[in-house]
Amino acid sequence: MFIDGTWGNATNGAVFDVINPANQKTICSVPDGSGADAVAAIEAAERALGAWAGRSAYERSEILYKAWQLMTERSEALARTMTEEQGKPLRAARIEVKYAADFLLWFAEEAKRVYGETIPAARADQRFIVARQPVGVVAAITPWNYPVSMITRKVGPALAAGCTVVLKPAEDTPLCAIEIFKILEEAGVPGGVINLVTTSSPAAVGDAFVEHPGVAKLTFTGSTAVGRMLAGRAAANMKRVSCELGGHAPFIVFEDADPVHAAKGASLVKFLNTGQACISPNRMYVPNRHLDAFTSTLSDRVQKMKAGSGFEEGVSIGPLVNAAAVDKVDAQVKDAVTGGAEIVCGGERLVDGALGDGFFYAPTVLGGVNQSMQIYREETFGPVAPVIGFDDEDEVLSLANDTHYGLAAYVYTQNMARAFRMFEGLRFGIIGINDINPTAAAVPFGGMKSSGLGREGGHEGIDEYLETKVGGFSI
Ligand code: NAD
């Protein structure tokens, strides 16, 4: 762990193992921090706040720029660490490291653009100035599915704004967090400004984050259930909160689109990170007359996907993160089949040979999915593409919006007016129109409804770490 500028163990000396999900082998063990360690980290961050906030934006920017350079230089090592502890294919891990580094560069630049304003007053002898200042100590909790970029997307803007940080990474992926903190330390982030508490007992650290009066803001990425609970408790203590939570993305193909092209897009976006993405499509709506062309193209492509260790050449389906994730996917598929869905391909655990040592599930296409099935409502977080037929634009818009999630949605159409109707009518924070990758460091990322509060990335990303202060001057 890294607290107050020093690498060390948990105060009680406890450790926990980090497991490779492709073969269940222990990679190493890391400190198992407690609530007391979290409090020590928060108090170090409080002490470091004044000096860090007092540095010029240019100095903070310089350090973030240096961190971006270091991350770029070390991208291969970081990608390998990610593949080992999280499982995603090395090629995908390299892409994630690049995306993660983009946030450091973006917020190195945004640090210099935290503008205030002057506002005309009604009195001739009065002047109003509005300034933006760091919120204070930020407590950050991140998930395992994007274990590098979810950290830089929070720590980058927090440091740029002049905040200090305590991070608790997911228990499945602490090694990526450790590597990022080494980079930040080497880039020149002063002791106490960033603090890392690794733990296998997130609740104890979470308690400190929501209760300690020194924490000004909680930023959380993870499941809606945990996010809702922590956000409620943090709000009760009047802490600022932002949350990036679950999703249940619709993927709508209209009859004016090429179903083969759309199926290729679906095969790429659905199986990224073995479906373990908050913006992964969870409901594929296809016009009834295109169902055969779409489903057969998708299933042909899916059947060619190779599962295995992310280090193996040609593998595009890595393991799921743990046994519980495989059980959840399997239960959703069985529930759908019981409700009348048809398995077009896949639909089973992969246990042959070396796959049996890890947490593998076959990439799967389900036909005939309907609203009575769990998979239609619940986030799958696995490699299953449920396909649903439809006939009419109004009908599909209302079906797509009929979810308590609101993160991402995808639309395939060649009709510009329809593209605008969908962009405006879909109640989701991120809409891809003929585009399966509608994200970048430069654009805001976040959801509506139960998918979260606030936005990360873009110029809005730094707002989450700033307070507005007004000064009235009588002259
Ligand atoms: P999770 O909520 O179980 O875990 C996320 C983080 O919360 C981990 O660091 C975990 O240790 C921590 N946590 C769990 N219980 C806690 C507690 N009681 N107190 C404090 N911290 C606690 O989620 P998960 O299943 O590991 O992650 C997947 C979820 O994350 C999915 O729902 C996915 O959609 C979501 N996600 C969202 C985004 C986004 O930007 N919207 C990005 C990635 C993942």
Short mmCIF file of C-alpha atoms and ligand atoms in Angstrom, two decimals:
data_model
loop_
_atom_site.label_atom_id
_atom_site.label_comp_id
_atom_site.label_asym_id
_atom_site.label_seq_id
_atom_site.Cartn_x
_atom_site.Cartn_y
_atom_site.Cartn_z
CA MET A 1 0.00 0.00 0.00
CA PHE A 2 1.14 3.58 -0.45
CA ILE A 3 0.28 5.93 2.39
CA ASP A 4 1.81 9.34 3.09
CA GLY A 5 4.51 8.80 0.48
CA THR A 6 5.66 5.44 1.86
CA TRP A 7 5.17 1.91 0.52
CA GLY A 8 4.24 -0.44 3.33
CA ASN A 9 2.16 -3.29 4.68
CA ALA A 10 -1.20 -3.30 6.38
CA THR A 11 -0.85 -2.23 10.02
CA ASN A 12 -1.99 -5.67 11.15
CA GLY A 13 0.39 -7.38 8.70
CA ALA A 14 -2.43 -9.18 6.84
CA VAL A 15 -2.11 -10.06 3.16
CA PHE A 16 -4.37 -11.59 0.50
CA ASP A 17 -3.67 -13.51 -2.70
CA VAL A 18 -4.15 -12.21 -6.21
CA ILE A 19 -5.36 -14.93 -8.58
CA ASN A 20 -4.90 -15.36 -12.33
CA PRO A 21 -8.49 -16.04 -13.57
CA ALA A 22 -7.20 -18.03 -16.57
CA ASN A 23 -5.74 -20.79 -14.39
CA GLN A 24 -6.56 -19.92 -10.75
CA LYS A 25 -2.85 -19.79 -9.88
CA THR A 26 -1.75 -17.33 -7.23
CA ILE A 27 0.26 -14.51 -8.77
CA CYS A 28 1.43 -12.96 -5.50
CA SER A 29 -0.03 -11.55 -2.31
CA VAL A 30 -0.63 -7.91 -1.42
CA PRO A 31 -1.36 -6.03 1.83
CA ASP A 32 -4.87 -6.55 3.16
CA GLY A 33 -5.70 -3.07 4.45
CA SER A 34 -8.23 -2.37 7.18
CA GLY A 35 -10.47 0.53 8.14
CA ALA A 36 -7.61 1.87 10.29
CA ASP A 37 -5.30 1.92 7.26
CA ALA A 38 -7.97 3.79 5.31
CA VAL A 39 -8.21 6.38 8.09
CA ALA A 40 -4.41 6.81 8.09
CA ALA A 41 -4.53 7.32 4.31
CA ILE A 42 -7.36 9.86 4.56
CA GLU A 43 -5.48 11.80 7.24
CA ALA A 44 -2.29 11.82 5.12
CA ALA A 45 -4.36 13.16 2.22
CA GLU A 46 -5.79 15.88 4.47
CA ARG A 47 -2.33 16.99 5.53
CA ALA A 48 -1.09 17.09 1.93
CA LEU A 49 -4.07 19.03 0.59
CA GLY A 50 -3.02 22.63 1.29
CA ALA A 51 0.37 22.40 -0.37
CA TRP A 52 -0.94 20.50 -3.41
CA ALA A 53 -3.89 22.82 -3.95
CA GLY A 54 -1.44 25.71 -3.53
CA ARG A 55 0.75 24.60 -6.43
CA SER A 56 0.14 26.34 -9.71
CA ALA A 57 -2.01 24.59 -12.30
CA TYR A 58 1.07 24.52 -14.52
CA GLU A 59 3.07 22.58 -11.93
CA ARG A 60 0.28 20.02 -11.46
CA SER A 61 -0.10 19.75 -15.21
CA GLU A 62 3.63 19.10 -15.64
CA ILE A 63 3.48 16.17 -13.21
CA LEU A 64 0.46 14.64 -14.96
CA TYR A 65 2.17 15.09 -18.30
CA LYS A 66 5.22 13.25 -16.93
CA ALA A 67 2.93 10.46 -15.63
CA TRP A 68 1.41 10.15 -19.12
CA GLN A 69 4.90 9.80 -20.61
CA LEU A 70 5.89 7.14 -18.07
CA MET A 71 2.66 5.19 -18.57
CA THR A 72 3.18 5.29 -22.32
CA GLU A 73 6.77 4.05 -21.95
CA ARG A 74 5.68 1.23 -19.63
CA SER A 75 2.53 0.29 -21.47
CA GLU A 76 3.69 -3.22 -22.36
CA ALA A 77 4.53 -4.14 -18.74
CA LEU A 78 1.28 -2.64 -17.49
CA ALA A 79 -0.72 -4.51 -20.15
CA ARG A 80 0.93 -7.79 -19.12
CA THR A 81 0.10 -7.18 -15.47
CA MET A 82 -3.50 -6.55 -16.49
CA THR A 83 -3.77 -9.70 -18.59
CA GLU A 84 -2.33 -11.75 -15.76
CA GLU A 85 -4.61 -10.54 -12.98
CA GLN A 86 -7.74 -9.60 -14.94
CA GLY A 87 -7.61 -12.00 -17.87
CA LYS A 88 -8.32 -9.84 -20.92
CA PRO A 89 -6.38 -10.64 -24.11
CA LEU A 90 -3.06 -8.81 -24.28
CA ARG A 91 -4.12 -6.83 -27.33
CA ALA A 92 -7.16 -5.49 -25.45
CA ALA A 93 -5.01 -4.75 -22.41
CA ARG A 94 -2.65 -2.66 -24.56
CA ILE A 95 -5.62 -0.71 -25.92
CA GLU A 96 -6.85 -0.09 -22.38
CA VAL A 97 -3.46 1.21 -21.23
CA LYS A 98 -3.48 3.68 -24.11
CA TYR A 99 -7.02 4.79 -23.16
CA ALA A 100 -5.94 5.10 -19.51
CA ALA A 101 -2.90 7.20 -20.41
CA ASP A 102 -5.13 9.45 -22.55
CA PHE A 103 -6.87 10.59 -19.34
CA LEU A 104 -3.56 11.67 -17.79
CA LEU A 105 -2.72 13.70 -20.89
CA TRP A 106 -6.22 15.13 -21.21
CA PHE A 107 -6.35 16.28 -17.58
CA ALA A 108 -2.76 17.59 -17.73
CA GLU A 109 -4.22 19.94 -20.32
CA GLU A 110 -7.53 20.61 -18.54
CA ALA A 111 -5.66 21.58 -15.33
CA LYS A 112 -4.74 24.82 -17.09
CA ARG A 113 -8.32 25.58 -18.11
CA VAL A 114 -10.07 25.82 -14.75
CA TYR A 115 -11.54 29.22 -15.47
CA GLY A 116 -13.58 31.46 -13.20
CA GLU A 117 -15.73 34.41 -14.25
CA THR A 118 -16.71 37.93 -13.33
CA ILE A 119 -20.38 38.80 -13.09
CA PRO A 120 -21.86 42.31 -13.44
CA ALA A 121 -23.37 43.61 -10.19
CA ALA A 122 -26.43 45.85 -9.80
CA ARG A 123 -24.49 48.24 -7.53
CA ALA A 124 -21.85 50.46 -9.09
CA ASP A 125 -19.52 49.94 -6.13
CA GLN A 126 -19.77 46.15 -6.18
CA ARG A 127 -17.80 43.48 -8.09
CA PHE A 128 -18.53 39.74 -8.24
CA ILE A 129 -15.83 37.18 -8.93
CA VAL A 130 -16.48 33.46 -9.24
CA ALA A 131 -13.54 31.14 -8.59
CA ARG A 132 -13.27 27.34 -8.76
CA GLN A 133 -11.34 25.52 -6.09
CA PRO A 134 -10.54 21.84 -5.37
CA VAL A 135 -13.23 20.04 -3.36
CA GLY A 136 -10.62 18.54 -1.00
CA VAL A 137 -9.80 14.93 -0.17
CA VAL A 138 -11.28 12.50 -2.71
CA ALA A 139 -12.03 8.87 -1.81
CA ALA A 140 -12.08 6.71 -4.95
CA ILE A 141 -13.31 3.14 -5.43
CA THR A 142 -12.68 1.36 -8.74
CA PRO A 143 -13.75 -1.96 -10.36
CA TRP A 144 -11.70 -4.81 -11.80
CA ASN A 145 -13.02 -4.87 -15.36
CA TYR A 146 -10.99 -1.86 -16.58
CA PRO A 147 -8.40 -1.83 -13.81
CA VAL A 148 -6.13 0.86 -15.26
CA SER A 149 -8.39 3.33 -17.06
CA MET A 150 -10.99 3.48 -14.28
CA ILE A 151 -8.20 4.73 -12.00
CA THR A 152 -6.71 7.38 -14.28
CA ARG A 153 -10.21 8.62 -15.16
CA LYS A 154 -10.63 9.59 -11.48
CA VAL A 155 -7.09 10.32 -10.25
CA GLY A 156 -6.19 12.39 -13.35
CA PRO A 157 -8.91 15.04 -12.91
CA ALA A 158 -8.67 14.99 -9.11
CA LEU A 159 -4.95 15.81 -9.21
CA ALA A 160 -5.45 18.34 -11.99
CA ALA A 161 -8.05 20.15 -9.88
CA GLY A 162 -5.74 20.26 -6.82
CA CYS A 163 -7.43 17.52 -4.79
CA THR A 164 -5.64 14.78 -2.87
CA VAL A 165 -6.75 11.17 -3.24
CA VAL A 166 -7.21 7.89 -1.39
CA LEU A 167 -7.87 4.97 -3.77
CA LYS A 168 -9.28 1.57 -2.99
CA PRO A 169 -8.96 -0.62 -6.11
CA ALA A 170 -10.99 -3.80 -6.63
CA GLU A 171 -9.72 -6.81 -4.69
CA ASP A 172 -9.35 -8.80 -7.94
CA THR A 173 -6.95 -6.31 -9.54
CA PRO A 174 -4.72 -4.53 -7.01
CA LEU A 175 -1.52 -5.09 -9.03
CA CYS A 176 -2.49 -2.66 -11.81
CA ALA A 177 -3.24 -0.04 -9.14
CA ILE A 178 0.18 -0.57 -7.56
CA GLU A 179 1.89 -0.10 -10.95
CA ILE A 180 -0.04 3.12 -11.60
CA PHE A 181 0.92 4.50 -8.20
CA LYS A 182 4.59 3.75 -8.88
CA ILE A 183 4.26 5.78 -12.08
CA LEU A 184 2.58 8.69 -10.30
CA GLU A 185 5.20 8.67 -7.55
CA GLU A 186 8.01 8.66 -10.09
CA ALA A 187 6.33 11.45 -12.03
CA GLY A 188 6.70 13.64 -8.95
CA VAL A 189 3.33 13.51 -7.16
CA PRO A 190 4.32 14.49 -3.58
CA GLY A 191 3.87 12.15 -0.60
CA GLY A 192 0.36 12.14 0.87
CA VAL A 193 -1.24 13.53 -2.31
CA ILE A 194 -2.09 10.04 -3.59
CA ASN A 195 -2.68 7.13 -1.23
CA LEU A 196 -3.45 3.51 -2.08
CA VAL A 197 -5.22 1.06 0.23
CA THR A 198 -5.47 -2.50 -1.11
CA THR A 199 -7.91 -4.76 0.71
CA SER A 200 -9.96 -7.93 0.44
CA SER A 201 -12.59 -6.39 2.77
CA PRO A 202 -13.96 -3.42 0.84
CA ALA A 203 -16.75 -2.70 3.34
CA ALA A 204 -14.36 -1.63 6.13
CA VAL A 205 -12.54 0.79 3.84
CA GLY A 206 -15.84 1.96 2.36
CA ASP A 207 -17.10 2.74 5.87
CA ALA A 208 -14.12 5.02 6.48
CA PHE A 209 -14.65 6.71 3.10
CA VAL A 210 -18.29 7.60 3.76
CA GLU A 211 -17.95 8.43 7.46
CA HIS A 212 -14.61 10.18 7.92
CA PRO A 213 -15.18 13.95 8.07
CA GLY A 214 -11.92 14.53 6.20
CA VAL A 215 -13.32 13.06 2.97
CA ALA A 216 -14.99 15.74 0.84
CA LYS A 217 -15.98 13.59 -2.10
CA LEU A 218 -16.65 9.97 -2.97
CA THR A 219 -16.18 8.80 -6.53
CA PHE A 220 -17.28 5.22 -7.21
CA THR A 221 -17.31 2.93 -10.23
CA GLY A 222 -18.92 -0.47 -9.82
CA SER A 223 -22.28 -2.12 -9.44
CA THR A 224 -25.49 -0.17 -8.98
CA ALA A 225 -26.26 -1.97 -5.71
CA VAL A 226 -23.00 -1.01 -4.00
CA GLY A 227 -22.92 2.45 -5.56
CA ARG A 228 -26.45 3.23 -4.39
CA MET A 229 -25.64 2.11 -0.84
CA LEU A 230 -22.36 4.08 -0.62
CA ALA A 231 -23.77 7.17 -2.34
CA GLY A 232 -26.67 7.25 0.12
CA ARG A 233 -24.38 7.02 3.12
CA ALA A 234 -21.95 9.61 1.74
CA ALA A 235 -24.81 11.98 0.93
CA ALA A 236 -26.08 11.66 4.51
CA ASN A 237 -22.74 13.15 5.55
CA MET A 238 -23.07 15.83 2.85
CA LYS A 239 -20.14 14.58 0.82
CA ARG A 240 -20.03 15.23 -2.89
CA VAL A 241 -20.72 12.02 -4.82
CA SER A 242 -20.22 10.79 -8.36
CA CYS A 243 -20.99 7.25 -9.49
CA GLU A 244 -20.44 5.25 -12.67
CA LEU A 245 -22.65 2.19 -12.29
CA GLY A 246 -24.14 -0.67 -14.24
CA GLY A 247 -25.74 -0.68 -17.66
CA HIS A 248 -28.07 -2.70 -19.88
CA ALA A 249 -27.37 -1.33 -23.33
CA PRO A 250 -29.82 -1.76 -26.20
CA PHE A 251 -28.27 -2.36 -29.63
CA ILE A 252 -30.87 -1.45 -32.26
CA VAL A 253 -30.55 -2.36 -35.92
CA PHE A 254 -33.08 -0.68 -38.22
CA GLU A 255 -34.35 -2.14 -41.46
CA ASP A 256 -32.55 0.55 -43.49
CA ALA A 257 -29.20 -0.68 -42.10
CA ASP A 258 -27.13 -3.54 -43.48
CA PRO A 259 -27.76 -6.41 -41.03
CA VAL A 260 -24.47 -8.10 -41.91
CA HIS A 261 -22.46 -4.95 -41.18
CA ALA A 262 -24.43 -4.45 -37.95
CA ALA A 263 -23.80 -8.05 -36.88
CA LYS A 264 -20.08 -7.54 -37.39
CA GLY A 265 -20.24 -4.47 -35.14
CA ALA A 266 -22.27 -6.43 -32.59
CA SER A 267 -19.73 -9.25 -32.53
CA LEU A 268 -16.93 -6.78 -31.85
CA VAL A 269 -18.56 -4.68 -29.13
CA LYS A 270 -20.49 -7.42 -27.30
CA PHE A 271 -17.52 -9.70 -26.70
CA LEU A 272 -14.98 -7.03 -25.75
CA ASN A 273 -13.51 -7.94 -22.37
CA THR A 274 -15.63 -11.13 -22.57
CA GLY A 275 -18.74 -8.98 -22.14
CA GLN A 276 -17.52 -7.57 -18.84
CA ALA A 277 -18.12 -3.93 -19.72
CA CYS A 278 -20.68 -1.51 -18.37
CA ILE A 279 -21.40 -0.35 -21.94
CA SER A 280 -21.74 -3.89 -23.31
CA PRO A 281 -24.93 -4.45 -25.37
CA ASN A 282 -27.36 -6.57 -23.36
CA ARG A 283 -30.38 -6.48 -25.71
CA MET A 284 -30.01 -6.69 -29.49
CA TYR A 285 -33.16 -5.51 -31.26
CA VAL A 286 -33.30 -6.57 -34.91
CA PRO A 287 -36.17 -6.12 -37.42
CA ASN A 288 -37.96 -9.43 -37.87
CA ARG A 289 -37.16 -9.46 -41.58
CA HIS A 290 -33.41 -9.11 -40.87
CA LEU A 291 -33.31 -11.61 -37.99
CA ASP A 292 -31.88 -14.50 -40.03
CA ALA A 293 -29.15 -12.46 -41.74
CA PHE A 294 -28.14 -10.75 -38.49
CA THR A 295 -28.19 -13.85 -36.31
CA SER A 296 -26.36 -16.09 -38.75
CA THR A 297 -23.58 -13.53 -39.35
CA LEU A 298 -23.22 -12.94 -35.62
CA SER A 299 -23.16 -16.62 -34.82
CA ASP A 300 -20.63 -17.39 -37.61
CA ARG A 301 -18.27 -14.79 -36.21
CA VAL A 302 -18.83 -15.85 -32.60
CA GLN A 303 -18.08 -19.49 -33.36
CA LYS A 304 -14.69 -18.47 -34.73
CA MET A 305 -13.71 -16.73 -31.49
CA LYS A 306 -10.97 -18.49 -29.57
CA ALA A 307 -11.14 -18.71 -25.78
CA GLY A 308 -8.06 -19.06 -23.63
CA SER A 309 -5.35 -17.29 -21.70
CA GLY A 310 -5.04 -13.67 -22.76
CA PHE A 311 -1.34 -14.29 -23.42
CA GLU A 312 -2.09 -16.84 -26.19
CA GLU A 313 -1.96 -15.66 -29.78
CA GLY A 314 -5.37 -15.34 -31.44
CA VAL A 315 -7.41 -15.46 -28.22
CA SER A 316 -10.27 -12.98 -28.11
CA ILE A 317 -12.31 -14.52 -25.26
CA GLY A 318 -10.47 -14.38 -21.95
CA PRO A 319 -11.75 -15.85 -18.69
CA LEU A 320 -14.47 -14.24 -16.61
CA VAL A 321 -13.17 -12.66 -13.45
CA ASN A 322 -14.16 -15.38 -10.98
CA ALA A 323 -16.36 -18.42 -10.42
CA ALA A 324 -19.36 -16.34 -9.29
CA ALA A 325 -19.31 -14.50 -12.64
CA VAL A 326 -19.47 -17.83 -14.54
CA ASP A 327 -22.33 -19.01 -12.32
CA LYS A 328 -24.28 -15.80 -12.98
CA VAL A 329 -23.90 -16.06 -16.76
CA ASP A 330 -24.82 -19.74 -16.72
CA ALA A 331 -27.91 -19.06 -14.58
CA GLN A 332 -29.10 -16.30 -16.93
CA VAL A 333 -28.69 -18.54 -19.98
CA LYS A 334 -30.52 -21.44 -18.29
CA ASP A 335 -33.33 -19.10 -17.22
CA ALA A 336 -33.67 -17.80 -20.79
CA VAL A 337 -33.78 -21.33 -22.23
CA THR A 338 -36.42 -22.32 -19.68
CA GLY A 339 -38.42 -19.27 -20.81
CA GLY A 340 -38.25 -20.39 -24.46
CA ALA A 341 -35.01 -18.84 -25.80
CA GLU A 342 -32.97 -20.78 -28.34
CA ILE A 343 -29.19 -21.24 -28.03
CA VAL A 344 -27.86 -20.35 -31.49
CA CYS A 345 -24.28 -21.04 -30.40
CA GLY A 346 -22.33 -21.44 -27.16
CA GLY A 347 -24.46 -21.67 -24.03
CA GLU A 348 -22.08 -23.68 -21.87
CA ARG A 349 -19.10 -23.48 -19.56
CA LEU A 350 -15.77 -24.21 -21.26
CA VAL A 351 -13.97 -26.93 -19.34
CA ASP A 352 -11.87 -28.82 -21.89
CA GLY A 353 -8.13 -29.05 -21.27
CA ALA A 354 -6.48 -25.98 -19.78
CA LEU A 355 -9.76 -24.05 -19.96
CA GLY A 356 -11.02 -26.20 -17.09
CA ASP A 357 -8.48 -24.54 -14.77
CA GLY A 358 -9.94 -21.08 -15.36
CA PHE A 359 -13.30 -19.27 -15.38
CA PHE A 360 -14.37 -19.70 -19.00
CA TYR A 361 -17.79 -19.50 -20.63
CA ALA A 362 -18.44 -20.01 -24.34
CA PRO A 363 -19.33 -16.92 -26.37
CA THR A 364 -23.05 -17.32 -26.83
CA VAL A 365 -25.86 -16.08 -29.07
CA LEU A 366 -29.44 -16.47 -27.83
CA GLY A 367 -32.46 -16.13 -30.14
CA GLY A 368 -36.09 -15.58 -29.19
CA VAL A 369 -35.33 -13.61 -26.03
CA ASN A 370 -38.33 -11.90 -24.42
CA GLN A 371 -39.15 -9.56 -21.56
CA SER A 372 -39.95 -12.32 -19.08
CA MET A 373 -36.34 -13.50 -18.95
CA GLN A 374 -33.76 -12.39 -16.37
CA ILE A 375 -31.26 -11.58 -19.11
CA TYR A 376 -33.68 -9.02 -20.55
CA ARG A 377 -33.56 -6.97 -17.32
CA GLU A 378 -30.34 -7.84 -15.48
CA GLU A 379 -26.82 -6.91 -16.46
CA THR A 380 -25.10 -10.11 -17.71
CA PHE A 381 -21.47 -9.01 -17.54
CA GLY A 382 -20.53 -11.99 -19.68
CA PRO A 383 -20.23 -13.18 -23.31
CA VAL A 384 -23.92 -13.59 -24.17
CA ALA A 385 -25.71 -11.78 -27.01
CA PRO A 386 -29.52 -11.90 -26.62
CA VAL A 387 -31.36 -11.20 -29.89
CA ILE A 388 -34.95 -9.89 -29.98
CA GLY A 389 -37.13 -9.26 -33.05
CA PHE A 390 -39.18 -6.06 -33.61
CA ASP A 391 -41.22 -4.35 -36.31
CA ASP A 392 -41.68 -0.68 -35.58
CA GLU A 393 -39.54 2.35 -34.61
CA ASP A 394 -41.81 3.69 -31.85
CA GLU A 395 -42.13 0.21 -30.39
CA VAL A 396 -38.37 -0.37 -30.28
CA LEU A 397 -37.65 3.05 -28.78
CA SER A 398 -40.05 2.36 -25.97
CA LEU A 399 -38.65 -1.16 -25.44
CA ALA A 400 -35.07 0.18 -25.39
CA ASN A 401 -35.94 2.82 -22.80
CA ASP A 402 -37.84 0.35 -20.62
CA THR A 403 -34.99 -0.24 -18.15
CA HIS A 404 -33.84 1.42 -14.96
CA TYR A 405 -30.35 1.65 -16.49
CA GLY A 406 -29.28 4.48 -18.78
CA LEU A 407 -25.60 4.20 -19.67
CA ALA A 408 -25.01 3.30 -23.33
CA ALA A 409 -27.15 2.56 -26.40
CA TYR A 410 -26.22 1.66 -29.98
CA VAL A 411 -28.17 2.29 -33.19
CA TYR A 412 -27.57 1.17 -36.75
CA THR A 413 -29.42 3.18 -39.39
CA GLN A 414 -28.72 4.91 -42.69
CA ASN A 415 -31.60 7.35 -42.21
CA MET A 416 -30.34 10.64 -40.81
CA ALA A 417 -33.67 11.83 -39.44
CA ARG A 418 -34.11 8.50 -37.66
CA ALA A 419 -30.57 8.75 -36.28
CA PHE A 420 -31.46 12.11 -34.73
CA ARG A 421 -34.78 10.81 -33.39
CA MET A 422 -32.92 7.98 -31.69
CA PHE A 423 -30.11 10.18 -30.39
CA GLU A 424 -32.68 12.50 -28.84
CA GLY A 425 -35.20 9.88 -27.70
CA LEU A 426 -32.96 7.29 -26.05
CA ARG A 427 -32.61 7.90 -22.29
CA PHE A 428 -28.94 6.92 -22.12
CA GLY A 429 -25.80 8.97 -21.51
CA ILE A 430 -23.76 7.56 -24.39
CA ILE A 431 -25.23 6.84 -27.83
CA GLY A 432 -23.29 5.17 -30.64
CA ILE A 433 -24.88 5.78 -34.04
CA ASN A 434 -23.33 3.29 -36.46
CA ASP A 435 -20.44 3.52 -33.99
CA ILE A 436 -19.41 0.79 -31.59
CA ASN A 437 -16.80 2.86 -29.76
CA PRO A 438 -18.47 6.11 -28.71
CA THR A 439 -15.96 6.90 -25.94
CA ALA A 440 -12.70 8.86 -25.64
CA ALA A 441 -10.89 10.84 -22.94
CA ALA A 442 -12.14 14.03 -24.59
CA VAL A 443 -15.86 13.25 -24.24
CA PRO A 444 -18.05 12.92 -21.13
CA PHE A 445 -18.75 9.36 -19.98
CA GLY A 446 -21.61 8.50 -17.65
CA GLY A 447 -25.16 7.38 -17.30
CA MET A 448 -28.70 8.43 -16.50
CA LYS A 449 -31.15 6.81 -14.07
CA SER A 450 -29.61 3.93 -12.05
CA SER A 451 -26.45 4.04 -14.16
CA GLY A 452 -24.98 6.84 -12.14
CA LEU A 453 -24.43 10.43 -11.15
CA GLY A 454 -22.00 12.81 -12.81
CA ARG A 455 -19.66 12.43 -15.77
CA GLU A 456 -16.03 11.42 -16.16
CA GLY A 457 -13.72 12.57 -18.95
CA GLY A 458 -14.26 15.50 -21.29
CA HIS A 459 -14.18 19.02 -19.92
CA GLU A 460 -16.97 18.03 -17.52
CA GLY A 461 -14.71 15.44 -15.86
CA ILE A 462 -12.79 18.00 -13.85
CA ASP A 463 -15.98 19.78 -12.68
CA GLU A 464 -16.66 16.81 -10.40
CA TYR A 465 -13.57 17.76 -8.38
CA LEU A 466 -14.19 21.51 -8.14
CA GLU A 467 -16.20 23.72 -5.79
CA THR A 468 -17.57 27.07 -6.94
CA LYS A 469 -16.80 30.08 -4.75
CA VAL A 470 -18.18 33.57 -5.22
CA GLY A 471 -16.55 36.75 -3.93
CA GLY A 472 -18.53 39.99 -3.55
CA PHE A 473 -16.18 42.99 -3.38
CA SER A 474 -17.38 46.42 -2.27
CA ILE A 475 -14.92 48.95 -3.70
P1 NAD B 1 -18.82 -4.08 -7.24
O1 NAD B 1 -19.75 -2.98 -6.95
O2 NAD B 1 -18.97 -5.35 -6.52
O3 NAD B 1 -17.31 -3.65 -6.98
C1 NAD B 1 -16.83 -2.40 -7.44
C2 NAD B 1 -15.92 -1.83 -6.38
O4 NAD B 1 -16.68 -1.62 -5.20
C3 NAD B 1 -14.76 -2.74 -6.00
O5 NAD B 1 -13.61 -1.96 -5.74
C4 NAD B 1 -15.25 -3.37 -4.71
O6 NAD B 1 -14.22 -3.77 -3.86
C5 NAD B 1 -16.01 -2.21 -4.11
N1 NAD B 1 -16.98 -2.59 -3.08
C6 NAD B 1 -17.81 -3.65 -3.04
N2 NAD B 1 -18.54 -3.63 -1.92
C7 NAD B 1 -18.17 -2.51 -1.22
C8 NAD B 1 -18.55 -1.94 0.01
N3 NAD B 1 -19.48 -2.49 0.78
N4 NAD B 1 -17.94 -0.80 0.40
C9 NAD B 1 -17.00 -0.23 -0.36
N5 NAD B 1 -16.59 -0.72 -1.55
C10 NAD B 1 -17.18 -1.85 -1.97
O7 NAD B 1 -18.90 -4.25 -8.80
P2 NAD B 1 -18.25 -5.36 -9.67
O8 NAD B 1 -19.28 -6.38 -9.92
O9 NAD B 1 -16.92 -5.78 -9.18
O10 NAD B 1 -17.96 -4.49 -10.98
C11 NAD B 1 -18.75 -4.53 -12.08
C12 NAD B 1 -19.76 -3.41 -12.08
O11 NAD B 1 -19.11 -2.18 -12.35
C13 NAD B 1 -20.77 -3.60 -13.16
O12 NAD B 1 -22.06 -3.36 -12.69
C14 NAD B 1 -20.37 -2.55 -14.19
O13 NAD B 1 -21.41 -2.17 -15.04
C15 NAD B 1 -19.83 -1.48 -13.34
N6 NAD B 1 -18.94 -0.60 -14.09
C16 NAD B 1 -19.39 0.63 -14.44
C17 NAD B 1 -18.60 1.48 -15.18
C18 NAD B 1 -19.11 2.83 -15.56
O14 NAD B 1 -18.30 3.66 -15.92
N7 NAD B 1 -20.40 3.08 -15.52
C19 NAD B 1 -17.31 1.09 -15.56
C20 NAD B 1 -16.88 -0.18 -15.18
C21 NAD B 1 -17.72 -1.01 -14.44
#
